[in-house]
Coordinates of C-alpha atoms in Angstrom, one line a residue:
Chain J
M1 CA 22.9 -25.0 14.9
N2 CA 19.7 -24.7 13.0
R3 CA 17.9 -23.9 16.2
L4 CA 20.4 -21.2 17.1
A5 CA 20.1 -19.6 13.7
F6 CA 16.3 -19.7 14.1
Y7 CA 16.4 -17.9 17.5
I8 CA 19.0 -15.3 16.3
V9 CA 17.0 -14.4 13.1
T10 CA 13.7 -14.3 14.9
T11 CA 15.0 -12.1 17.6
L12 CA 16.6 -9.7 15.1
V13 CA 13.5 -9.6 13.0
I14 CA 11.3 -8.8 15.9
F15 CA 13.8 -6.2 17.2
F16 CA 14.1 -4.4 13.9
S17 CA 10.4 -4.6 13.2
L18 CA 9.4 -3.0 16.5
L19 CA 12.3 -0.7 17.3
P20 CA 11.6 2.4 15.1
F21 CA 7.9 2.5 16.1
L22 CA 8.8 2.0 19.8
W23 CA 11.3 4.8 19.5
F24 CA 8.5 7.1 18.3
V25 CA 6.2 6.0 21.1
D26 CA 9.0 6.7 23.4
T27 CA 9.5 10.2 21.9
S28 CA 5.9 11.0 22.2
L29 CA 6.1 10.5 26.0
K30 CA 9.0 12.9 26.5
T31 CA 9.1 16.5 27.6
E32 CA 10.0 19.4 25.3
I33 CA 13.5 19.4 26.7
E34 CA 14.0 15.6 26.4
V35 CA 13.0 15.6 22.7
T36 CA 15.6 18.2 21.8
A37 CA 18.3 16.8 24.0
I38 CA 21.6 16.1 22.2
P39 CA 22.5 13.3 22.4
P40 CA 19.0 11.8 22.6
V41 CA 17.6 10.8 26.0
L42 CA 16.6 7.1 25.9
L43 CA 14.0 7.0 28.7
P44 CA 11.1 9.4 28.7
S45 CA 9.7 10.9 31.8
G46 CA 6.3 9.6 30.7
T47 CA 4.4 12.9 30.3
L48 CA 1.4 13.2 28.1
H49 CA 2.3 16.8 27.3
F50 CA 2.7 16.2 23.5
Y51 CA -0.6 14.5 23.3
R52 CA -2.3 17.4 24.9
S53 CA -0.4 19.8 22.7
S54 CA -1.2 18.0 19.5
I55 CA -4.9 18.1 20.4
E56 CA -4.9 21.7 21.4
N57 CA -2.4 23.2 18.9
Y58 CA -2.6 20.9 16.0
N59 CA -6.3 19.8 15.9
L60 CA -5.4 16.2 16.2
L61 CA -8.9 15.1 17.1
H62 CA -10.2 16.7 14.0
Y63 CA -7.9 14.6 11.8
V64 CA -9.0 11.5 13.7
K65 CA -12.6 12.3 13.1
N66 CA -12.0 12.8 9.3
S67 CA -10.1 9.6 9.1
I68 CA -12.8 7.6 10.9
I69 CA -15.5 9.0 8.6
V70 CA -13.6 8.4 5.4
A71 CA -12.1 5.0 6.3
G72 CA -15.4 3.8 7.8
S73 CA -17.5 4.8 4.8
V74 CA -15.0 3.4 2.3
T75 CA -15.0 0.1 4.2
V76 CA -18.8 -0.2 4.2
I77 CA -19.2 0.8 0.5
T78 CA -16.3 -1.3 -0.8
I79 CA -17.4 -4.4 1.1
S80 CA -21.0 -4.1 -0.1
I81 CA -19.9 -3.8 -3.7
S82 CA -17.3 -6.5 -3.3
I83 CA -19.9 -8.9 -1.9
F84 CA -22.0 -8.5 -5.0
T85 CA -19.2 -8.7 -7.5
G86 CA -17.3 -11.4 -5.7
Y87 CA -20.4 -13.6 -5.5
A88 CA -21.3 -13.0 -9.2
V89 CA -17.8 -13.9 -10.3
A90 CA -17.3 -16.9 -8.0
R91 CA -20.6 -18.6 -8.2
L92 CA -22.8 -17.5 -11.0
R93 CA -22.9 -17.9 -14.7
L94 CA -21.4 -14.8 -16.1
K95 CA -19.6 -13.9 -19.3
Y96 CA -16.2 -12.1 -19.3
K97 CA -15.2 -13.1 -15.8
G98 CA -11.6 -13.2 -16.8
L99 CA -11.9 -9.8 -18.2
I100 CA -13.5 -8.4 -15.1
M101 CA -10.8 -9.9 -12.8
G102 CA -8.1 -8.7 -15.2
A103 CA -9.5 -5.2 -15.2
L104 CA -9.5 -5.2 -11.4
L105 CA -6.0 -6.5 -11.2
M106 CA -5.0 -3.7 -13.5
V107 CA -6.7 -1.1 -11.3
S108 CA -4.8 -2.5 -8.3
M109 CA -1.6 -1.8 -10.1
F110 CA -2.2 1.7 -11.4
P111 CA 0.3 4.2 -10.1
Q112 CA -1.9 6.8 -8.6
I113 CA -0.3 9.6 -10.6
S114 CA -1.6 8.1 -13.8
I115 CA -5.1 9.0 -12.8
A116 CA -4.5 11.8 -10.4
G117 CA -5.0 14.8 -12.7
P118 CA -8.3 13.6 -14.2
V119 CA -9.7 12.4 -10.9
W120 CA -8.9 15.9 -9.5
R121 CA -10.7 17.5 -12.4
I122 CA -13.7 15.3 -12.2
L123 CA -14.1 16.1 -8.5
Q124 CA -13.5 19.8 -9.2
S125 CA -16.2 20.0 -11.8
L126 CA -18.6 18.3 -9.3
G127 CA -17.5 20.7 -6.6
W128 CA -16.4 17.8 -4.5
L129 CA -12.8 18.8 -3.7
N130 CA -12.5 19.2 0.1
S131 CA -15.6 17.0 0.7
Y132 CA -15.8 13.5 2.2
Q133 CA -17.4 12.0 -0.8
G134 CA -14.6 13.5 -2.9
L135 CA -12.1 11.2 -1.2
I136 CA -14.4 8.3 -0.5
L137 CA -15.3 7.7 -4.2
P138 CA -11.7 7.3 -5.4
Y139 CA -10.8 5.2 -2.4
V140 CA -13.7 2.8 -3.1
T141 CA -12.4 2.4 -6.6
L142 CA -8.9 1.7 -5.5
T143 CA -9.9 -0.8 -2.8
L144 CA -12.4 -2.7 -4.9
P145 CA -9.7 -5.0 -6.4
L146 CA -8.7 -6.1 -3.0
G147 CA -12.2 -6.5 -1.8
V148 CA -13.5 -8.4 -4.8
W149 CA -10.5 -10.6 -4.9
I150 CA -10.9 -11.7 -1.3
M151 CA -14.7 -12.1 -1.4
A152 CA -14.5 -14.1 -4.6
S153 CA -11.9 -16.5 -3.1
F154 CA -14.0 -17.0 0.0
F155 CA -17.3 -17.5 -1.9
K156 CA -15.5 -20.1 -4.1
E157 CA -14.7 -22.3 -1.1
L158 CA -18.3 -22.6 0.0
P159 CA -20.0 -25.9 -0.8
S160 CA -22.6 -25.7 -3.5
E161 CA -25.1 -28.0 -1.8
L162 CA -26.4 -25.3 0.4
E163 CA -27.0 -23.0 -2.5
D164 CA -28.7 -25.8 -4.5
S165 CA -31.0 -26.7 -1.6
A166 CA -31.9 -23.0 -1.1
K167 CA -32.9 -22.8 -4.7
I168 CA -34.9 -26.0 -4.5
D169 CA -36.7 -24.6 -1.5
G170 CA -37.7 -21.7 -3.6
C171 CA -35.2 -19.0 -2.5
S172 CA -34.7 -16.3 -5.1
H173 CA -31.2 -15.4 -6.1
T174 CA -31.2 -12.4 -3.9
Q175 CA -32.4 -14.4 -0.9
T176 CA -29.8 -17.1 -1.5
L177 CA -27.1 -14.4 -1.6
F178 CA -28.1 -12.6 1.5
K179 CA -29.6 -15.3 3.7
I180 CA -27.3 -18.2 2.9
M181 CA -24.1 -17.1 1.2
V182 CA -23.2 -13.9 3.0
P183 CA -23.5 -15.3 6.5
L184 CA -21.4 -18.3 5.4
A185 CA -18.8 -16.0 3.9
A186 CA -18.7 -13.8 7.0
P187 CA -15.0 -14.5 7.8
G188 CA -14.2 -13.3 4.3
V189 CA -16.3 -10.2 4.7
F190 CA -14.5 -9.5 8.0
T191 CA -11.0 -10.1 6.5
A192 CA -11.7 -7.9 3.5
A193 CA -13.1 -5.2 5.8
I194 CA -9.9 -5.1 7.9
L195 CA -7.7 -4.8 4.9
V196 CA -9.8 -2.1 3.1
F197 CA -10.0 -0.1 6.4
I198 CA -6.2 -0.2 6.8
Y199 CA -5.8 0.9 3.2
A200 CA -8.2 3.8 3.5
W201 CA -6.8 4.8 6.9
N202 CA -3.2 5.0 5.6
E203 CA -3.7 6.4 2.1
F204 CA -1.9 9.7 1.6
F205 CA -1.5 10.6 -2.1
F206 CA -5.1 11.3 -3.0
A207 CA -5.9 12.7 0.4
L208 CA -3.2 15.3 -0.1
L209 CA -4.6 16.3 -3.5
I210 CA -8.2 16.3 -2.7
M211 CA -8.2 17.7 0.8
T212 CA -6.4 21.0 0.7
Q213 CA -8.4 22.5 3.5
Q214 CA -7.4 21.5 7.0
E215 CA -11.0 21.1 7.9
F216 CA -11.3 17.9 5.8
Q217 CA -7.8 16.5 6.0
T218 CA -7.2 12.9 7.3
L219 CA -4.5 11.8 9.7
P220 CA -1.7 11.0 7.2
V221 CA -2.1 14.4 5.6
G222 CA -2.1 16.1 9.0
I223 CA 1.0 14.2 10.2
A224 CA 2.9 14.9 7.0
L225 CA 2.2 18.6 7.1
F226 CA 2.7 19.4 10.9
Q227 CA 4.8 22.5 11.0
G228 CA 6.2 24.3 14.0
Q229 CA 7.1 28.0 14.1
Y230 CA 10.8 27.5 13.8
T231 CA 11.5 23.8 14.0
L232 CA 9.6 20.6 13.3
P233 CA 7.4 19.7 16.3
W234 CA 8.8 16.2 16.7
G235 CA 7.0 15.5 20.0
E236 CA 3.6 16.4 18.5
I237 CA 4.4 14.4 15.3
A238 CA 5.3 11.4 17.4
A239 CA 2.2 11.7 19.5
A240 CA -0.1 12.0 16.4
S241 CA 1.7 9.2 14.7
T242 CA 1.2 7.0 17.8
V243 CA -2.5 7.9 17.8
A244 CA -2.8 7.1 14.1
T245 CA -1.0 3.8 14.5
I246 CA -2.5 2.3 17.7
P247 CA -5.7 1.2 16.0
L248 CA -3.7 -0.6 13.3
V249 CA -1.5 -2.3 15.9
L250 CA -4.6 -3.5 17.7
L251 CA -6.1 -4.8 14.4
V252 CA -2.8 -6.6 13.7
L253 CA -2.5 -8.2 17.1
L254 CA -6.1 -9.4 17.2
F255 CA -6.5 -10.5 13.6
Q256 CA -3.0 -11.4 12.3
R257 CA -4.2 -14.7 11.1
R258 CA -7.0 -13.3 9.1
I259 CA -4.9 -10.5 7.7
V260 CA -2.3 -13.0 6.4
R261 CA -5.0 -15.1 5.0
G262 CA -6.6 -12.2 3.2
L263 CA -3.3 -10.9 1.8
S264 CA -2.5 -14.2 0.3
A265 CA -6.0 -15.0 -0.9
G266 CA -6.0 -15.6 -4.6
A267 CA -2.4 -14.6 -4.8
I268 CA -0.8 -17.8 -3.5
K269 CA -2.8 -20.8 -4.3
G270 CA -0.6 -22.3 -7.0
Chain Z
M1 CA -40.8 -14.8 -14.5
S2 CA -41.1 -17.0 -17.5
L3 CA -37.4 -16.7 -18.3
P4 CA -35.4 -19.9 -18.1
L5 CA -33.4 -20.3 -14.9
I6 CA -30.0 -20.0 -16.5
K7 CA -30.9 -16.8 -18.2
R8 CA -32.2 -15.3 -15.0
E9 CA -29.0 -16.2 -13.3
R10 CA -27.0 -14.4 -16.0
I11 CA -29.1 -11.3 -15.6
F12 CA -28.8 -11.4 -11.8
A13 CA -25.0 -11.8 -12.1
A14 CA -24.8 -8.9 -14.6
V15 CA -26.8 -6.6 -12.3
L16 CA -24.6 -7.5 -9.3
I17 CA -21.4 -6.4 -11.1
I18 CA -22.8 -3.1 -12.3
P19 CA -21.7 -0.9 -9.3
C20 CA -18.1 -2.3 -9.5
I21 CA -17.9 -1.7 -13.2
L22 CA -19.2 1.8 -12.8
F23 CA -16.6 2.7 -10.2
I24 CA -13.6 1.3 -12.0
T25 CA -14.8 2.8 -15.3
V26 CA -15.4 6.3 -14.0
F27 CA -12.6 6.6 -11.5
A28 CA -9.9 4.4 -13.1
F29 CA -10.2 3.7 -16.8
Y30 CA -11.8 6.9 -17.9
P31 CA -9.1 8.9 -16.1
I32 CA -6.4 6.9 -17.8
G33 CA -7.7 8.0 -21.2
Y34 CA -8.3 11.5 -19.9
S35 CA -4.7 11.7 -18.8
F36 CA -3.7 10.9 -22.3
Y37 CA -6.0 13.6 -23.7
L38 CA -4.7 16.2 -21.2
S39 CA -1.1 15.4 -22.2
L40 CA -1.8 16.6 -25.7
H41 CA -2.9 20.0 -24.6
R42 CA -1.4 23.0 -23.0
I43 CA -3.2 23.5 -19.7
I44 CA -1.9 25.8 -17.0
L45 CA -4.1 25.9 -13.9
S46 CA -3.0 29.4 -12.9
L47 CA -3.7 30.7 -16.4
P48 CA -7.3 29.7 -17.2
E49 CA -7.5 32.5 -19.9
I50 CA -5.2 30.6 -22.3
G51 CA -7.8 27.9 -22.5
Q52 CA -6.8 24.4 -23.5
P53 CA -5.0 24.7 -26.9
F54 CA -4.2 21.4 -28.6
V55 CA -0.4 21.1 -28.9
G56 CA 0.0 17.5 -30.3
L57 CA 3.1 15.8 -29.0
E58 CA 4.8 18.9 -28.0
N59 CA 4.6 18.1 -24.3
Y60 CA 6.2 14.7 -25.0
R61 CA 9.0 16.4 -26.9
A62 CA 9.6 18.6 -23.9
L63 CA 9.6 15.6 -21.6
L64 CA 12.4 14.0 -23.5
H65 CA 14.5 17.2 -23.0
D66 CA 13.6 17.5 -19.4
K67 CA 16.7 16.5 -17.4
V68 CA 14.9 16.4 -14.1
A69 CA 12.3 14.1 -15.5
M70 CA 14.9 11.7 -16.9
H71 CA 16.8 11.8 -13.7
S72 CA 13.5 10.9 -11.8
L73 CA 13.0 8.1 -14.2
I74 CA 16.4 6.7 -13.4
N75 CA 15.9 7.2 -9.7
T76 CA 12.5 5.4 -9.9
F77 CA 14.1 2.4 -11.6
L78 CA 17.0 2.3 -9.2
F79 CA 14.6 2.5 -6.3
V80 CA 12.4 -0.3 -7.7
F81 CA 15.3 -2.6 -8.4
I82 CA 17.2 -2.1 -5.2
S83 CA 14.3 -2.1 -2.8
T84 CA 12.5 -5.0 -4.4
F85 CA 15.7 -7.0 -4.5
F86 CA 16.4 -6.6 -0.8
E87 CA 12.7 -7.0 0.2
L88 CA 12.6 -10.4 -1.6
L89 CA 15.9 -11.5 -0.2
F90 CA 15.1 -10.6 3.4
G91 CA 11.6 -11.9 2.8
L92 CA 12.9 -15.3 1.7
V93 CA 15.3 -15.6 4.6
I94 CA 12.7 -14.6 7.1
A95 CA 10.1 -17.0 5.6
L96 CA 12.6 -19.9 5.6
V97 CA 13.5 -19.3 9.2
I98 CA 10.0 -18.9 10.6
N99 CA 8.5 -21.7 8.5
R100 CA 8.1 -24.2 11.4
Q101 CA 5.8 -24.8 14.3
F102 CA 6.9 -23.1 17.4
K103 CA 5.5 -21.4 20.5
G104 CA 4.7 -17.8 20.0
R105 CA 4.5 -18.0 16.3
G106 CA 1.4 -15.8 16.3
F107 CA 3.3 -13.2 18.2
V108 CA 6.2 -13.3 15.7
R109 CA 3.7 -13.0 12.8
A110 CA 2.0 -10.0 14.4
A111 CA 5.3 -8.3 15.1
V112 CA 6.3 -8.8 11.5
L113 CA 3.0 -7.4 10.3
I114 CA 3.3 -4.2 12.3
P115 CA 5.7 -2.3 9.9
W116 CA 3.4 -3.3 7.1
A117 CA 0.3 -1.9 8.9
I118 CA 1.9 1.4 9.9
P119 CA 0.8 4.3 7.6
T120 CA 3.7 5.1 5.2
V121 CA 3.5 8.7 6.3
V122 CA 4.1 7.6 9.9
S123 CA 7.0 5.3 9.0
S124 CA 8.5 8.1 6.9
Q125 CA 8.3 10.5 9.8
M126 CA 9.8 7.9 12.1
W127 CA 12.8 7.2 10.0
R128 CA 13.2 10.9 9.2
F129 CA 13.5 11.4 13.0
I130 CA 15.9 8.5 13.3
F131 CA 18.1 10.1 10.7
N132 CA 17.8 13.6 12.2
D133 CA 21.1 15.5 12.4
K134 CA 20.7 16.5 16.0
Y135 CA 18.3 14.3 17.9
G136 CA 18.4 11.2 15.7
L137 CA 18.9 7.7 17.0
F138 CA 21.1 6.8 14.0
N139 CA 23.8 9.3 14.9
F140 CA 23.6 8.3 18.5
I141 CA 24.1 4.6 17.7
L142 CA 27.0 5.4 15.4
F143 CA 28.8 8.1 17.3
G144 CA 27.5 7.9 20.8
T145 CA 28.0 11.2 22.6
D146 CA 30.6 12.4 20.1
V147 CA 28.2 15.1 19.0
S148 CA 30.7 16.8 16.7
S149 CA 30.6 13.8 14.3
Y150 CA 26.8 13.9 13.9
K151 CA 25.8 14.1 10.3
A152 CA 22.7 15.4 8.5
W153 CA 22.1 12.1 6.7
L154 CA 19.1 13.2 4.7
A155 CA 21.0 16.2 3.4
E156 CA 23.6 14.0 1.6
P157 CA 22.4 13.0 -1.8
V158 CA 23.5 9.3 -1.9
F159 CA 22.5 8.7 1.7
A160 CA 19.2 10.3 1.3
F161 CA 18.4 7.9 -1.5
L162 CA 19.6 5.0 0.7
A163 CA 17.5 6.2 3.6
I164 CA 14.4 6.0 1.5
I165 CA 15.3 2.5 0.4
I166 CA 16.0 1.5 4.0
T167 CA 12.6 2.8 5.1
D168 CA 10.8 1.0 2.3
V169 CA 12.7 -2.3 2.9
W170 CA 12.0 -2.0 6.6
K171 CA 8.3 -1.5 6.0
T172 CA 7.7 -4.2 3.4
S173 CA 10.3 -7.1 3.7
C174 CA 8.1 -8.7 6.2
F175 CA 5.1 -8.5 3.9
A176 CA 7.1 -10.2 1.3
A177 CA 8.1 -12.8 3.9
L178 CA 4.4 -13.6 4.6
L179 CA 3.6 -14.0 1.0
I180 CA 6.6 -16.3 0.5
L181 CA 5.7 -18.2 3.7
A182 CA 2.3 -18.9 2.4
G183 CA 4.0 -20.4 -0.7
L184 CA 6.4 -22.5 1.5
Q185 CA 3.5 -24.0 3.4
T186 CA 2.1 -25.5 0.2
I187 CA 5.2 -27.6 -0.3
P188 CA 4.5 -31.1 1.0
D189 CA 6.9 -32.5 3.7
E190 CA 7.1 -35.8 1.9
L191 CA 9.3 -34.3 -0.8
Y192 CA 11.9 -33.3 1.8
E193 CA 11.7 -36.7 3.5
A194 CA 12.2 -38.5 0.2
A195 CA 15.2 -36.2 -0.6
R196 CA 16.7 -36.9 2.8
I197 CA 16.4 -40.6 2.4
D198 CA 18.2 -40.2 -1.0
G199 CA 20.9 -38.4 0.8
A200 CA 20.3 -34.9 -0.5
S201 CA 22.1 -32.1 1.4
A202 CA 20.2 -29.1 2.9
W203 CA 21.5 -27.0 0.1
Q204 CA 20.4 -29.5 -2.6
Q205 CA 17.0 -29.7 -1.0
F206 CA 16.7 -25.9 -1.2
R207 CA 17.9 -25.8 -4.8
K208 CA 16.0 -28.7 -6.2
I209 CA 12.8 -28.6 -4.1
T210 CA 12.2 -25.3 -2.3
L211 CA 13.2 -22.9 -5.0
P212 CA 11.4 -24.5 -8.0
L213 CA 8.2 -25.0 -6.0
L214 CA 8.4 -21.6 -4.5
K215 CA 8.7 -19.9 -7.9
P216 CA 5.1 -19.0 -8.3
A217 CA 4.9 -17.4 -4.8
L218 CA 8.2 -15.6 -5.4
L219 CA 7.0 -14.2 -8.7
V220 CA 3.7 -13.0 -7.2
A221 CA 5.6 -11.3 -4.3
L222 CA 8.0 -9.8 -6.9
L223 CA 5.1 -8.5 -9.0
F224 CA 3.3 -7.0 -6.0
R225 CA 6.5 -5.4 -4.6
T226 CA 7.6 -4.0 -8.0
M227 CA 4.2 -2.4 -8.8
D228 CA 4.1 -1.0 -5.3
A229 CA 7.6 0.4 -5.5
F230 CA 6.8 2.2 -8.7
R231 CA 4.2 4.2 -6.8
V232 CA 6.7 5.5 -4.2
F233 CA 5.5 8.9 -3.1
D234 CA 4.8 9.2 0.6
L235 CA 8.4 8.4 1.6
V236 CA 9.8 11.0 -0.7
F237 CA 7.2 13.6 0.1
V238 CA 7.8 13.3 3.9
M239 CA 11.5 12.5 4.1
T240 CA 13.2 14.5 1.4
Q241 CA 10.7 16.4 -0.8
G242 CA 12.8 15.0 -3.7
G243 CA 16.0 16.6 -2.6
P244 CA 18.8 17.2 -2.0
A245 CA 19.5 18.3 -5.5
D246 CA 16.8 16.0 -7.0
S247 CA 18.7 13.0 -5.7
T248 CA 15.5 11.4 -4.4
N249 CA 13.1 12.7 -7.0
V250 CA 11.0 10.0 -8.4
L251 CA 8.4 10.0 -11.2
Q252 CA 5.3 10.0 -9.1
F253 CA 6.6 12.9 -7.0
Y254 CA 7.8 14.8 -10.0
G255 CA 4.4 14.4 -11.7
Y256 CA 2.7 15.5 -8.6
K257 CA 4.8 18.6 -8.4
K258 CA 4.3 19.5 -12.0
I259 CA 0.5 19.1 -11.9
F260 CA -0.5 20.2 -8.5
T261 CA 2.3 22.5 -7.3
E262 CA 3.2 24.2 -10.6
G263 CA -0.3 23.7 -12.1
L264 CA 1.0 22.3 -15.4
M265 CA -1.9 20.0 -15.9
G266 CA -1.0 19.3 -19.6
Y267 CA 2.8 18.8 -19.3
G268 CA 2.4 16.9 -16.0
S269 CA 0.0 14.5 -17.6
T270 CA 2.7 13.3 -19.9
I271 CA 4.4 12.0 -16.8
S272 CA 1.2 10.3 -15.8
V273 CA 1.0 8.6 -19.1
L274 CA 4.7 7.6 -19.0
V275 CA 4.3 6.1 -15.6
F276 CA 1.2 4.3 -16.6
L277 CA 2.9 2.8 -19.8
I278 CA 6.0 1.7 -17.9
S279 CA 4.1 0.0 -15.1
F280 CA 1.7 -1.6 -17.6
A281 CA 4.5 -3.0 -19.6
V282 CA 6.3 -4.3 -16.5
A283 CA 3.0 -5.9 -15.2
M284 CA 2.4 -7.6 -18.5
L285 CA 5.9 -8.9 -18.5
Y286 CA 5.5 -10.4 -15.1
I287 CA 2.0 -11.8 -15.8
R288 CA 3.4 -13.6 -18.9
F289 CA 6.0 -15.1 -16.6
I290 CA 3.5 -16.1 -13.9
G291 CA 1.3 -17.4 -16.6
T292 CA -2.4 -16.9 -16.7
K293 CA -2.8 -18.8 -13.4
L294 CA -3.8 -15.6 -11.6
F295 CA -6.8 -15.2 -14.0
K296 CA -7.7 -18.9 -14.2
E297 CA -7.7 -19.1 -10.4
T298 CA -10.7 -16.8 -10.1
A299 CA -12.2 -17.1 -13.6

């Protein structure tokens, strides 16, 4: 009985989790006629027509490039800062730790609209609307809570003996951090990097405000704004969506254990 | 160099946190204050010649009489309550079921994570296509080849709202499940064994052991989901643009339209402030419930 329920629920969960996305992948492999068939055709003829079209007519590769630049830079910057902050909070004597973590928690919960207008104005006055740094800076801010939280929880689990012996051997604080602690916390760095990358790759709200010129837009903005002449170009939207999602699916398949660990780091250790 | 070690450590730590403090000050806390400042002024982006006259609380007075804003407020609350409720419910069921050792567990976990990893814009487009009036899978599943019964689901106010909730629940229930699962795994098996020996039924075990011990995990999942649901924007922007007839308009989308489409930087900022205050109050409420554990954990 229990076993049966287990198999039924598991199958249903997997089915519903994957179906909508598989349907979109399926759509992206259809021909123009198959996409607009009424009722829908279930099996595609497997052409790459829409991929070619979204590259040629909708600048897909351009969006991909922008997304890689933005998400890549955000990951590097956020992780570097998170290593510093996480280490200081987890292992060093520092006043107001609770306040710092509280402030970060608060930032992670801000609805974006509550800072959107001012962020836009700050970037405008710097002339950074429609520039990579204009999007990277707010993203770093918004991903710092996640990064710091994960790094702090990983640093905290390391044994203090290594640190102590490094100090006794005459390592400076900086050397201890970079030569001993960071290599030991590498799994944490990696976990945080995956999550930050996914966030930056997927973010839409700020990208929409800040990147108003197509030249700088990221994948989510591109996909949200695809417009055909008369109707929505569903085939191209599906193809671009598949392209935007495949890297994430790979990350999830390869690193699901880490991702789950990172998501629950700090949150669930009651 | 002659500083005592402890003092040097404190200085080093303070230097390490500077970049982080700078970022969250400049791009998060300062903008919050700035939003409040803007909301007290009349600023219209398309009319730079009027300057920025100070108008006191006039924008807030206008907000109270703004029917669409109040409607969006109600929609936002409805969305938060309904979607969070179902996400936690499904999350709990899924977590309870997959909380055991079995072959292919990694695969199940990965499958469950995929909706969470998909960009919201993509999942919105996906579901928008599924609910499409002509080519949509939903109509096909319901009506088969009976094309004359096909409906334009996203053009019906109530259903459009439901569609947004369905998409959100689809995308994040599994995330809630994983958070809850992590909590389940901290409950020691001995407790259940002892309960079984004492003759407790499965339901009693669930009520008396699982639920109480799961409370922290559930509350954290609830907190995360609630705060995230307050930010709903991508779904609305892609699937309905707030329509039909404002039935899916939510605060974050309305604020976006006021500030960036209509250029009402002053008036729109009142919505920014309102959203901030509401979510701040809700977060505080939860954190009081959860206790200060979250802070102590890392402090």
